[in-house]
Coordinates of N, CA and C in Angstrom, one line a residue:
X1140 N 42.0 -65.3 15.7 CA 42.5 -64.1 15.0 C 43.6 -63.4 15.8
X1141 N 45.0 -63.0 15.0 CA 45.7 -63.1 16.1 C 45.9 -61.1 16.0
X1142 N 46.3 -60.8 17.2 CA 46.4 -59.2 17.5 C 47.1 -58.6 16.3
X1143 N 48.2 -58.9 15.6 CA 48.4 -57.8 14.4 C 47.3 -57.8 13.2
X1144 N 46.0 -58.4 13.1 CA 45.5 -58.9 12.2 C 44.3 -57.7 12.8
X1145 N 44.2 -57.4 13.7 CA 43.4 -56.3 13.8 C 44.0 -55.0 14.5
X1146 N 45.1 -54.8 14.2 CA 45.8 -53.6 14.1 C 45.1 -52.4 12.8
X1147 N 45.2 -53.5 11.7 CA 44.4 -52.0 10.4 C 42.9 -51.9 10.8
X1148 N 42.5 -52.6 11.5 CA 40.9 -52.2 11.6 C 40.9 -51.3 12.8
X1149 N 41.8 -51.6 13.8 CA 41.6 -50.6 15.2 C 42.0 -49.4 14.7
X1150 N 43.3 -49.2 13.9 CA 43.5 -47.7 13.2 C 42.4 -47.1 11.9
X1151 N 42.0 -47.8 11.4 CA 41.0 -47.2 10.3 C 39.8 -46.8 11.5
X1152 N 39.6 -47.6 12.8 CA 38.2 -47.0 13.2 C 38.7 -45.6 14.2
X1153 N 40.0 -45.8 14.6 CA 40.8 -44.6 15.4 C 40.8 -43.2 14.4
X1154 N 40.5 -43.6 12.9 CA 41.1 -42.6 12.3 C 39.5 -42.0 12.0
X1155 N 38.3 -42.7 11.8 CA 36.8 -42.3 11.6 C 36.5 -42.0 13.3
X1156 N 36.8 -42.5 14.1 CA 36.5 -41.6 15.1 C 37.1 -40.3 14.9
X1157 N 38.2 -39.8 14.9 CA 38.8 -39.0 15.1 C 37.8 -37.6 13.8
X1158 N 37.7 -38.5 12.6 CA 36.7 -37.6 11.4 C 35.7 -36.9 12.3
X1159 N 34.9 -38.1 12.9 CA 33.6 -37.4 13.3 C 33.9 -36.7 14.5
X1160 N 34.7 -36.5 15.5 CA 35.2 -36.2 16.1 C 35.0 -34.6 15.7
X1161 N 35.8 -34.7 14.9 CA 36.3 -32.6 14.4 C 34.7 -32.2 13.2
X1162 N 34.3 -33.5 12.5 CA 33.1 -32.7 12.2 C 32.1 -32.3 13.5
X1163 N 31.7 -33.1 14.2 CA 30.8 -32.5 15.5 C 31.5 -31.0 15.8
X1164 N 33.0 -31.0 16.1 CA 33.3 -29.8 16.9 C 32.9 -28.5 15.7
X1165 N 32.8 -28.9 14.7 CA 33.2 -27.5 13.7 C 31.6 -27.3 14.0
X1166 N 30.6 -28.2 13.5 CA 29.1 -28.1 13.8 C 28.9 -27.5 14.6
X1167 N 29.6 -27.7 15.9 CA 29.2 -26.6 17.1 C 30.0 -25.7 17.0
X1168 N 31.0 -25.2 16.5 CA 31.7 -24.1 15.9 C 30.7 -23.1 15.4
X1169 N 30.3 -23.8 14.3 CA 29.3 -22.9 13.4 C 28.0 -22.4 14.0
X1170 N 27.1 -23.5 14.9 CA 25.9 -23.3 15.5 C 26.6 -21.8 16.3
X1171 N 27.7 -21.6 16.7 CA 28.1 -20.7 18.0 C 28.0 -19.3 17.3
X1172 N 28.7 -19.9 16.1 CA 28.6 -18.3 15.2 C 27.1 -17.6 14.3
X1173 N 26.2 -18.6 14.7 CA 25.1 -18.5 13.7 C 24.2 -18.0 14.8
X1174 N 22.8 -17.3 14.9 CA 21.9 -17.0 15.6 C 20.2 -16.9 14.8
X1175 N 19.7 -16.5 15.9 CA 18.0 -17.3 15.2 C 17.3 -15.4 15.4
X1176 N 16.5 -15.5 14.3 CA 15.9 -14.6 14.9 C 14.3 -15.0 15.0
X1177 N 13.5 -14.7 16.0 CA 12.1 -14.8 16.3 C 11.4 -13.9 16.2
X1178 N 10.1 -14.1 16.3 CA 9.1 -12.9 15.9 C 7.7 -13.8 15.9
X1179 N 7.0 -12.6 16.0 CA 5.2 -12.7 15.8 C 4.4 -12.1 14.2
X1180 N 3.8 -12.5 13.7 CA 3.3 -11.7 12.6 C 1.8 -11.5 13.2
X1181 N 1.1 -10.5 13.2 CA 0.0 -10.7 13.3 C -1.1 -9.4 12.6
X1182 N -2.6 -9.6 12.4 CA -3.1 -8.9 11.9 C -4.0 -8.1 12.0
X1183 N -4.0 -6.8 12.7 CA -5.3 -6.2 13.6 C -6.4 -6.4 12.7
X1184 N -7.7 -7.1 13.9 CA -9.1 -7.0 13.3 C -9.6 -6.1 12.4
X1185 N -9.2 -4.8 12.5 CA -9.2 -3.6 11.7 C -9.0 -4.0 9.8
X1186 N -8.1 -4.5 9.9 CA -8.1 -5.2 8.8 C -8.9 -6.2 8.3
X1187 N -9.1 -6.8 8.9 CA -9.8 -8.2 8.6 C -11.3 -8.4 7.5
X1188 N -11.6 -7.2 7.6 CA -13.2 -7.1 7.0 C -12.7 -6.4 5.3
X1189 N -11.4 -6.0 5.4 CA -11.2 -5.8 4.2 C -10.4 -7.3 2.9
X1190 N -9.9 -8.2 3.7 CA -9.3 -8.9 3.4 C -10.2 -10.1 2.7
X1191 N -9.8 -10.8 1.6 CA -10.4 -11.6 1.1 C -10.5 -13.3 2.0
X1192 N -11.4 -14.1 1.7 CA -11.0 -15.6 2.6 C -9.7 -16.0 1.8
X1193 N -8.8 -16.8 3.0 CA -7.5 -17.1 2.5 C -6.6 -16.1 2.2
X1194 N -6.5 -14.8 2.5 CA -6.1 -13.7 2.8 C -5.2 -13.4 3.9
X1195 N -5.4 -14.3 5.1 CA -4.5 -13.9 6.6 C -3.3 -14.6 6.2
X1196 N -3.2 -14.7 7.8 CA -1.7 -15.0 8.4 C -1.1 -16.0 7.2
X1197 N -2.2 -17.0 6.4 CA -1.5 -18.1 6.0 C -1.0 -17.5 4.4
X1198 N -1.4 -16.0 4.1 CA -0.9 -15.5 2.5 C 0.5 -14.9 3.2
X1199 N 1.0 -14.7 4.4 CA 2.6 -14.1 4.4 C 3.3 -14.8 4.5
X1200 N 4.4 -14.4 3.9 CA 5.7 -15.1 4.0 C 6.8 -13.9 4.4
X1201 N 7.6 -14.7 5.4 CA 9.1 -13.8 6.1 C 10.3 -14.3 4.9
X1202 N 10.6 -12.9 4.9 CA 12.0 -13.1 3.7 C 12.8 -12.4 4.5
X1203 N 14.2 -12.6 4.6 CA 15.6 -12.4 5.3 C 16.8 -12.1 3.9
X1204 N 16.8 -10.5 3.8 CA 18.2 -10.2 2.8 C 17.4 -10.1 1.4
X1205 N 16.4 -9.9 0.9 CA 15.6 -10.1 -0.2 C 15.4 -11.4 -0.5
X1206 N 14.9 -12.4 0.2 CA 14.7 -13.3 -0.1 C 16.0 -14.3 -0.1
X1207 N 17.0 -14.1 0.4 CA 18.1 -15.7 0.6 C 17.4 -16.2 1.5
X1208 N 16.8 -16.1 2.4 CA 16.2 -16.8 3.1 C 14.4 -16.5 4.0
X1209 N 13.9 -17.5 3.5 CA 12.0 -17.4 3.5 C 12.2 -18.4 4.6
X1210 N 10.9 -17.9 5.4 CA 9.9 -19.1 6.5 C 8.5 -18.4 6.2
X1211 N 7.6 -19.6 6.2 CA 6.6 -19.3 6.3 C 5.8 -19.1 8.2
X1212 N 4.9 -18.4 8.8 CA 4.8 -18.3 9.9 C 3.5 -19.1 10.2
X1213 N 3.6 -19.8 11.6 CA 2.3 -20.7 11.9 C 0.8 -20.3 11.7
X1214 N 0.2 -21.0 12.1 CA -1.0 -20.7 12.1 C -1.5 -19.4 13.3
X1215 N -0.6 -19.2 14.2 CA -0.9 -18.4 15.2 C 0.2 -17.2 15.1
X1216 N 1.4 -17.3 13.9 CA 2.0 -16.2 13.4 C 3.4 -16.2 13.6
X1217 N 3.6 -17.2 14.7 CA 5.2 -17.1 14.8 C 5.9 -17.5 13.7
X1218 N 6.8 -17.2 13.4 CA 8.0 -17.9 13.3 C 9.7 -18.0 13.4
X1219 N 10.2 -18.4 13.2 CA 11.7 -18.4 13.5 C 12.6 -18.9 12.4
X1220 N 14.0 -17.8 12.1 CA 15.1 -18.1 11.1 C 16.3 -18.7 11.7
X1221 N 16.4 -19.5 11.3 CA 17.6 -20.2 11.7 C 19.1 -19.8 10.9
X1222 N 20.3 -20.0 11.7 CA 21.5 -19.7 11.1 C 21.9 -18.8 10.5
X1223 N 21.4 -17.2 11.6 CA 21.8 -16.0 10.9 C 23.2 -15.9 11.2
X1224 N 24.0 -15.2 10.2 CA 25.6 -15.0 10.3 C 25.2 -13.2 11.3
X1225 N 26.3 -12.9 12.0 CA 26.6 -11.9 12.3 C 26.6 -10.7 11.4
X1226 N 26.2 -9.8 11.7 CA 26.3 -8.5 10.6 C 24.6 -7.7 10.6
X1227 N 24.2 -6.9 9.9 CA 23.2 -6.6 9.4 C 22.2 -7.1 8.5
X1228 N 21.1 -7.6 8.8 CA 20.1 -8.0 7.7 C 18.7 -7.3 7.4
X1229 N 18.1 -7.3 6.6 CA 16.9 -6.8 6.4 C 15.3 -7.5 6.0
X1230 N 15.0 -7.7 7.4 CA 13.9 -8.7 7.1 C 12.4 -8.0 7.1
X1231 N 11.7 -9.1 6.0 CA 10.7 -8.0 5.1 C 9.3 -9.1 5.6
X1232 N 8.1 -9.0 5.9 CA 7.2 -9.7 5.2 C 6.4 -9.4 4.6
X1233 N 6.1 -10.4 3.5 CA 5.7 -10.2 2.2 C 3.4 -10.4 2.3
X1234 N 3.0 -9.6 1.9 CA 1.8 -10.1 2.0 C 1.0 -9.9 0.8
X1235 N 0.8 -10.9 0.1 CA -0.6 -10.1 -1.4 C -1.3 -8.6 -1.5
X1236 N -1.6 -8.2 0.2 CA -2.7 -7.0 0.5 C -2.5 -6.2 1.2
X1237 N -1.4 -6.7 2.3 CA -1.5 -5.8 3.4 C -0.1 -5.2 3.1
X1238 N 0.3 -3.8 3.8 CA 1.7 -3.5 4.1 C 2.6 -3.9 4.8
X1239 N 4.0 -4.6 5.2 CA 4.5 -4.7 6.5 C 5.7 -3.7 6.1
X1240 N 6.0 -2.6 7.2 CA 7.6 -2.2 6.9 C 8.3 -2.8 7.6
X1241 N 9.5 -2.9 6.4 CA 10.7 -3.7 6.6 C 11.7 -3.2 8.3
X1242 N 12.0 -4.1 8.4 CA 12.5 -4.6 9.3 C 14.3 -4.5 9.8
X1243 N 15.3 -3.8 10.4 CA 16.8 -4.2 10.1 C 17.3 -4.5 11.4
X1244 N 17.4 -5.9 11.4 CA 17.8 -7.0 12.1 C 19.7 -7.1 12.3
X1245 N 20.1 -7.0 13.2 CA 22.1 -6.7 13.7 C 22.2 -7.6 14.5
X1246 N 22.9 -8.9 14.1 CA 23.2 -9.6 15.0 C 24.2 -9.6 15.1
X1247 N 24.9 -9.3 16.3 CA 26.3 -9.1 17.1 C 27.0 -10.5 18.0
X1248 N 27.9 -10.4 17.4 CA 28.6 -11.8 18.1 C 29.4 -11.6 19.8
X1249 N 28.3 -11.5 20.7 CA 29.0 -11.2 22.1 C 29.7 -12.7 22.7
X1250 N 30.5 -13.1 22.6 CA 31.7 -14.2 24.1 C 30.6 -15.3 23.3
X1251 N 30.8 -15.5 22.1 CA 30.4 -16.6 21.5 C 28.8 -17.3 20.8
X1252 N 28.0 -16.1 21.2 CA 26.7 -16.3 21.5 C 26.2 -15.1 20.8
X1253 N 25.2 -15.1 19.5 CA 24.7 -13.9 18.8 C 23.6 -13.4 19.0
X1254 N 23.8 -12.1 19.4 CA 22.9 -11.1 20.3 C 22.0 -10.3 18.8
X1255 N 20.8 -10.6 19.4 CA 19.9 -9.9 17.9 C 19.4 -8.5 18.5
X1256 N 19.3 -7.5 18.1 CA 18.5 -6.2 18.0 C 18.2 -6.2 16.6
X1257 N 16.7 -4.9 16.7 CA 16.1 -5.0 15.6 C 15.6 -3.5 15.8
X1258 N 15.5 -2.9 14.7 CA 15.1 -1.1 14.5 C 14.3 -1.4 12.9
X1259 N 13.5 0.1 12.9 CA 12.7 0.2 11.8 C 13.8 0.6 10.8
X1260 N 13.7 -0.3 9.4 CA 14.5 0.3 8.6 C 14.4 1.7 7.9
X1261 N 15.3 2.0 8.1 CA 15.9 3.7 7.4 C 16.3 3.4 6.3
X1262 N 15.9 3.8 5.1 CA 16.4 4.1 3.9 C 17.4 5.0 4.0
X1263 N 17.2 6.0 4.8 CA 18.1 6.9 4.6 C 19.3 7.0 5.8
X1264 N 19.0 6.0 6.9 CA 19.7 6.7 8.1 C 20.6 5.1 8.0
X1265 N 19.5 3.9 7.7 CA 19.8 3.0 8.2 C 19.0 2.2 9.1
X1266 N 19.2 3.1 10.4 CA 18.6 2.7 11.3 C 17.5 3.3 11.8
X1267 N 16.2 3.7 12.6 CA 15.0 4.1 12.5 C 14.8 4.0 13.9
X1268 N 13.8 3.7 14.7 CA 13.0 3.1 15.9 C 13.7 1.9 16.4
X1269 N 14.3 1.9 17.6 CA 14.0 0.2 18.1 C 13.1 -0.1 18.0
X1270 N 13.2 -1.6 18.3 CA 12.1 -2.8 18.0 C 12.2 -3.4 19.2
X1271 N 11.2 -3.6 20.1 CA 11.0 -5.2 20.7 C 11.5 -6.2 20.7
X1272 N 12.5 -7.3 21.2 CA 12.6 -8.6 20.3 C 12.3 -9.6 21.2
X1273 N 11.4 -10.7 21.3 CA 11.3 -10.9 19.7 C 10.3 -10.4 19.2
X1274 N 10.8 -10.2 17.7 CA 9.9 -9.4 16.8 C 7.8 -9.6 17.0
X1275 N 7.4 -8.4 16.8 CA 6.5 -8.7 17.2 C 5.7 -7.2 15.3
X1276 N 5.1 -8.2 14.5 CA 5.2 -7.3 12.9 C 3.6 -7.4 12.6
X1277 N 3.3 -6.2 12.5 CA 1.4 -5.9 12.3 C 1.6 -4.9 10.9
X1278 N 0.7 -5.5 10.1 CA 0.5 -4.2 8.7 C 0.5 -2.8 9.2
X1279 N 1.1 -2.1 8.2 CA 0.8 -0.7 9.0 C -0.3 -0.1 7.5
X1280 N -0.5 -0.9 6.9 CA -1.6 -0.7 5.8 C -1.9 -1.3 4.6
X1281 N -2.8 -1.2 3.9 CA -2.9 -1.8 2.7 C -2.9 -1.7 1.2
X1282 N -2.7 -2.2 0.2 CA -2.6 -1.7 -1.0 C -3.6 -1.6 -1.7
X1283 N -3.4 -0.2 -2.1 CA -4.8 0.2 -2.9 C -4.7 0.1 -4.7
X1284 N -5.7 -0.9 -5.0 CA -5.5 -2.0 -6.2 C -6.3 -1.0 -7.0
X1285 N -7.6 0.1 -6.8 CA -8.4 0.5 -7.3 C -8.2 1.6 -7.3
X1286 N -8.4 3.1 -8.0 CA -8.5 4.5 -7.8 C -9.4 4.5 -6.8
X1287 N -9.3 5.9 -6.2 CA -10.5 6.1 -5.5 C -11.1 7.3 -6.2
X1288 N -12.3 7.0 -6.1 CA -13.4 7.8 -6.5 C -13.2 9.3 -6.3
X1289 N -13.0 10.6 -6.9 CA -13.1 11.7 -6.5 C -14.7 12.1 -6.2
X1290 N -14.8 13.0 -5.2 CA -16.0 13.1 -4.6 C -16.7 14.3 -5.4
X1291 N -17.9 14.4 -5.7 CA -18.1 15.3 -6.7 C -18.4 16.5 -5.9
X1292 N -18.0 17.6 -6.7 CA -17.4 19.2 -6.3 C -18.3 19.6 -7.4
X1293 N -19.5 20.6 -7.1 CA -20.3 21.2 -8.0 C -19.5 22.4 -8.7
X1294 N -17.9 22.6 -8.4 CA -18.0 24.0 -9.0 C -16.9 23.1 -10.6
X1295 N -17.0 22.1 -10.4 CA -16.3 21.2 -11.2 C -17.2 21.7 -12.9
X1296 N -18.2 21.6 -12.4 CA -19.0 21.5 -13.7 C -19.0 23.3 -14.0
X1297 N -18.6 23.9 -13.4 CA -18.4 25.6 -14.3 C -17.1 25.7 -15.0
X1298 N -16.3 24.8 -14.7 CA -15.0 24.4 -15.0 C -15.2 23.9 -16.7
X1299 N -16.1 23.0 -16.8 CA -16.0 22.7 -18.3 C -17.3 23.0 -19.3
X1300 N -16.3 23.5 -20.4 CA -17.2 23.9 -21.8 C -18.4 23.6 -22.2
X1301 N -18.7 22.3 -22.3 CA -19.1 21.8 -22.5 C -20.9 21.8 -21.6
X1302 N -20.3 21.3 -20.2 CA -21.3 21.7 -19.0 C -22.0 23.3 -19.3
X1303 N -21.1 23.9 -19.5 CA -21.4 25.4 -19.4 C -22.4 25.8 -20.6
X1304 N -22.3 25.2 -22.0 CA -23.3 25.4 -22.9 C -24.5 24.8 -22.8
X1305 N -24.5 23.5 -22.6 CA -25.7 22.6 -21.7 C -26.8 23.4 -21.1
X1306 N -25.8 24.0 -20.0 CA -27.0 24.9 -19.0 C -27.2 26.3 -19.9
X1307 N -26.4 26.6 -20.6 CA -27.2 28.1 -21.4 C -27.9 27.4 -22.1
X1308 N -27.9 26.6 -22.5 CA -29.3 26.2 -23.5 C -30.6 25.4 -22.8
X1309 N -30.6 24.6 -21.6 CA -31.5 24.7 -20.7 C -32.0 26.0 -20.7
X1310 N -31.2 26.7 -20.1 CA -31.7 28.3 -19.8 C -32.4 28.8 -20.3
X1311 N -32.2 28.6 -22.0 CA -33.1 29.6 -23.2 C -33.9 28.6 -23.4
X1312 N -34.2 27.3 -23.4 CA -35.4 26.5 -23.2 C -36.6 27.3 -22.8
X1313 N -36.0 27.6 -21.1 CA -36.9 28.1 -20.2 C -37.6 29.1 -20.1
X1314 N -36.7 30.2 -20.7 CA -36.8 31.6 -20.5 C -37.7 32.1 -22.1
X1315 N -37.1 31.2 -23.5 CA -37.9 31.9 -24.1 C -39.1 32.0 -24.3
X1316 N -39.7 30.8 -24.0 CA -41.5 30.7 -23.7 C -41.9 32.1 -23.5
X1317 N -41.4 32.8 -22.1 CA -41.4 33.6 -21.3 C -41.1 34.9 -21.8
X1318 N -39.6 35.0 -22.9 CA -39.5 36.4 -22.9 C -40.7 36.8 -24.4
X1319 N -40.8 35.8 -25.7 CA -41.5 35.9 -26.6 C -42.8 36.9 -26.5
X1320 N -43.7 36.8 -25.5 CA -44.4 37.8 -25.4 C -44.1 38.8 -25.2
X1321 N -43.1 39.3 -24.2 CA -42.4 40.5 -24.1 C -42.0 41.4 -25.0
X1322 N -41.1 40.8 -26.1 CA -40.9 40.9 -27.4 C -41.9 40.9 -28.0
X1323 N -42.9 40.4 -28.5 CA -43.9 40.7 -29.6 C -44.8 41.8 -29.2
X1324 N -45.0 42.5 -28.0 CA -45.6 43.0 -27.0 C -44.8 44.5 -27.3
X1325 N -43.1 44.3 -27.7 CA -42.6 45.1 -27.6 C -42.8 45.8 -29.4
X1326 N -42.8 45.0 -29.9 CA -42.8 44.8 -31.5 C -43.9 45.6 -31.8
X1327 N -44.8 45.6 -31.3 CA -46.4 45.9 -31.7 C -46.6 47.3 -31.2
X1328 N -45.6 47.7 -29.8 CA -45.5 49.0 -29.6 C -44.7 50.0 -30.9
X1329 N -44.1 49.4 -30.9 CA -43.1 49.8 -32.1 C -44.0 50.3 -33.3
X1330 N -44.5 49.3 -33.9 CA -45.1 49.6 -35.0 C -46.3 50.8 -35.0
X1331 N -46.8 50.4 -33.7 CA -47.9 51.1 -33.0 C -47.0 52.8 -33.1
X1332 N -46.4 53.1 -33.3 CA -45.1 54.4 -32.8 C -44.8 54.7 -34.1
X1333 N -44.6 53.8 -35.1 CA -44.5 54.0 -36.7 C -45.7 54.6 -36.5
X1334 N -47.0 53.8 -36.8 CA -47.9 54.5 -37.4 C -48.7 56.0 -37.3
X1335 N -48.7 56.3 -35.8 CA -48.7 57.5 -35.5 C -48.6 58.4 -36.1
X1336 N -47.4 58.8 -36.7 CA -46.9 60.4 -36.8 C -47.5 60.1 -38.5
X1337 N -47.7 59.2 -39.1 CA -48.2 59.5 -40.2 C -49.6 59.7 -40.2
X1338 N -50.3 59.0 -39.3 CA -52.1 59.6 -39.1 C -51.9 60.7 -38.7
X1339 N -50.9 61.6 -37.5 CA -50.8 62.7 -37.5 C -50.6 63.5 -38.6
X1340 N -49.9 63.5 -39.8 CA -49.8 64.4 -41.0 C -50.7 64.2 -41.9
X1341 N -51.5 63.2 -41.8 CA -52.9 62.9 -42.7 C -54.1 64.0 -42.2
X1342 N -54.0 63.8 -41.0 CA -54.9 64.7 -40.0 C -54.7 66.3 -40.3
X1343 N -53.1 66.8 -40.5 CA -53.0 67.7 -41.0 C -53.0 68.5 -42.0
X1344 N -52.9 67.8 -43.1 CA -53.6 67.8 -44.5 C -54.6 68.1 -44.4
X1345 N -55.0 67.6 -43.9 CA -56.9 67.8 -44.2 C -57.7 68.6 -43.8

């Protein structure tokens, strides 16, 4: 095979070197501009007695920006997001039962290399409490699926109509047994007081 006969094969493979060449560099271009963020999820014992089986660490999920980007966390709670862009994000985790508050995550691009801080999200400010990093995220409570029971207050029942006739009529249950002789007692004087003054004018007739 003589040398100009592999002239197009040495430049076609000069030219796919050269391809892969500038894809690797841009790959590490991009890795430089991209950053990870880490963290712990975990769930105080405190909780635990309220929670259903299949209820822990394994019902959350980590969401980044409302959900562009989910990881689920190990069995021991970590996990980690790969290929965050620089700027502000807002990472949430999601749980069936428990509360977590959200999270706002700033990664800063320092001499090529993305620097993470993390603060409690501020609705209103923004920014809230520093955070730890790496993230370290415990419920700060749980959702209440049921009313709670108001505790009963006896003056509740003078409050309604209804209660209030109830007990007057218990009442007169009780009492009229009671007052009826009083009354007939009183009746009998009475009549007793009619008849009098007319034996008295009989008496003086006579």
């Amino acid at each position: 095979m003589t040398t100009a006969g592999l002239s197009p094969r040495i430049a076609a493979l000069r030219v796919l070197l050269g391809f892969l060449i500038l894809v690797a560099v841009q790959a590490v271009a991009d890795d430089s501009q991209s950053g990870q963020i880490r963290g712990r999820v975990s769930i105080p014992q405190k909780f635990a007695p309220e929670l259903p089986p299949g209820m822990g660490i394994s019902a959350a999920k980590v969401i980044l920006d409302g959900g562009a980007v989910s990881t689920l966390p190990t069995s021991d709670g970590y996990f980690v997001i790969n290929n965050v862009n620089p700027g502000p994000h807002l990472l949430q985790v999601v749980h069936p039962r428990l509360i977590f508050d959200p999270v706002r995550i700033e990664a800063e691009d320092a001499k090529g290399t993305i620097k993470m801080s993390a603060y409690m999200a501020d609705m209103e400010h923004g920014r809230g409490a520093k955070l730890k990093y790496p993230l370290g995220l415990a419920p700060s409570g749980m959702f209440q699926y049921l009313e709670k029971r108001e505790e009963f207050n006896i003056m509740t029942v003078f409050k309604s109509p209804m209660a209030l006739i109830m007990l007057f009529s218990t009442g007169m249950m009780f009492l009229m047994p009671k007052l009826q002789p009083m009354l007939e007692e009183e009746k009998r004087q009475r009549l007793e007081g009619d008849k009098q003054p007319g034996e008295d004018a009989k008496a003086v007739k006579n």
